[in-house]
Amino acid sequence: MATATAPLTPTADTTPAVASVDVPLEPSGAAWVNRFPTSKSIDDCEEPFKTGLQSFVNALEAAGAEVTIAATYRPPERAYLMHWAYMIAKKDQDPQKVPSMDGVQIQWAHQDAEGKYSKTASVQAAKDMVNAYGMQALNVAPSLKSRHTDGKAVDMNISWSDTLKINDAEGKEVEIKTTPRTGMNTELHAVGKSYGVVKFYLGAVDKPHWSEDGK
């Protein structure tokens, strides 16, 4: 066998080669809910909302109220998943027409065993996501861009027993004897506003939601 040799010419070009790789889409469903998790930490909020929220929560707890934070900062990817799952499950959005989002390789339109589009499977997968996100009682679709994605909102459950004696941001004690003894109490809303934490302007549509401006 003959062996041929040839000189190798070195090059100074160190530019990395870029290859385009098609990433397969993953069908929608409850498994997506654990992706792009929402923060529950006040520290992940933006100023000045962060300081106001921490002070309001401190005042509530000092007054004996129970506060449970469900969400603060929400990644845009999670907002996208929540919004379109809700729209498909509750607003009859066509799964085949949902816009894509960079970095979220989800397939909203499912296929049946024969490879044909299945509306039934697509809608059921979206309903599974709505349930897993805990959005069953939500009366409005989560926004694609909101105060949560800006780091200027919180979803929290607040409750107390009997009369709540709480200090507002100026240090004045406010006695709240009215009901409900929850975050839906309008007198408590005034106290929250003094800290720059404003109750959602549509009221019972989204009961746990507070933000820098009520939106």
Tab-separated table of N, CA, C and O in Angstrom, residues 23 43 46 61 108 111 170 181 191:
chain	number	residue	atom	x	y	z
A	23	VAL	N	-33.625	21.930	17.429
A	23	VAL	CA	-33.954	21.320	18.713
A	23	VAL	C	-35.393	20.826	18.644
A	23	VAL	O	-36.301	21.597	18.320
A	43	ASP	N	-36.528	39.597	47.969
A	43	ASP	CA	-35.218	40.093	47.522
A	43	ASP	C	-35.099	40.136	46.004
A	43	ASP	O	-34.250	40.847	45.464
A	46	GLU	N	-37.716	44.565	42.495
A	46	GLU	CA	-36.960	45.767	42.173
A	46	GLU	C	-37.309	46.886	43.148
A	46	GLU	O	-38.424	46.964	43.659
A	61	GLU	N	-46.949	41.063	59.871
A	61	GLU	CA	-46.553	39.995	60.784
A	61	GLU	C	-46.430	40.501	62.218
A	61	GLU	O	-46.779	39.785	63.166
A	108	TRP	N	-47.416	23.249	21.230
A	108	TRP	CA	-48.769	23.390	21.754
A	108	TRP	C	-49.759	22.492	21.013
A	108	TRP	O	-50.737	22.029	21.598
A	111	GLN	N	-50.463	15.816	18.289
A	111	GLN	CA	-50.882	14.954	17.195
A	111	GLN	C	-51.447	13.645	17.746
A	111	GLN	O	-51.078	13.217	18.842
A	170	GLU	N	-46.239	55.610	57.957
A	170	GLU	CA	-45.868	56.770	58.767
A	170	GLU	C	-45.813	56.442	60.251
A	170	GLU	O	-45.551	57.312	61.075
A	181	ARG	N	-61.357	39.356	56.761
A	181	ARG	CA	-60.052	39.423	57.410
A	181	ARG	C	-58.995	38.769	56.513
A	181	ARG	O	-58.326	37.814	56.894
A	191	VAL	N	-53.658	50.800	53.917
A	191	VAL	CA	-52.391	50.649	54.645
A	191	VAL	C	-51.295	50.203	53.689
A	191	VAL	O	-50.178	50.754	53.687
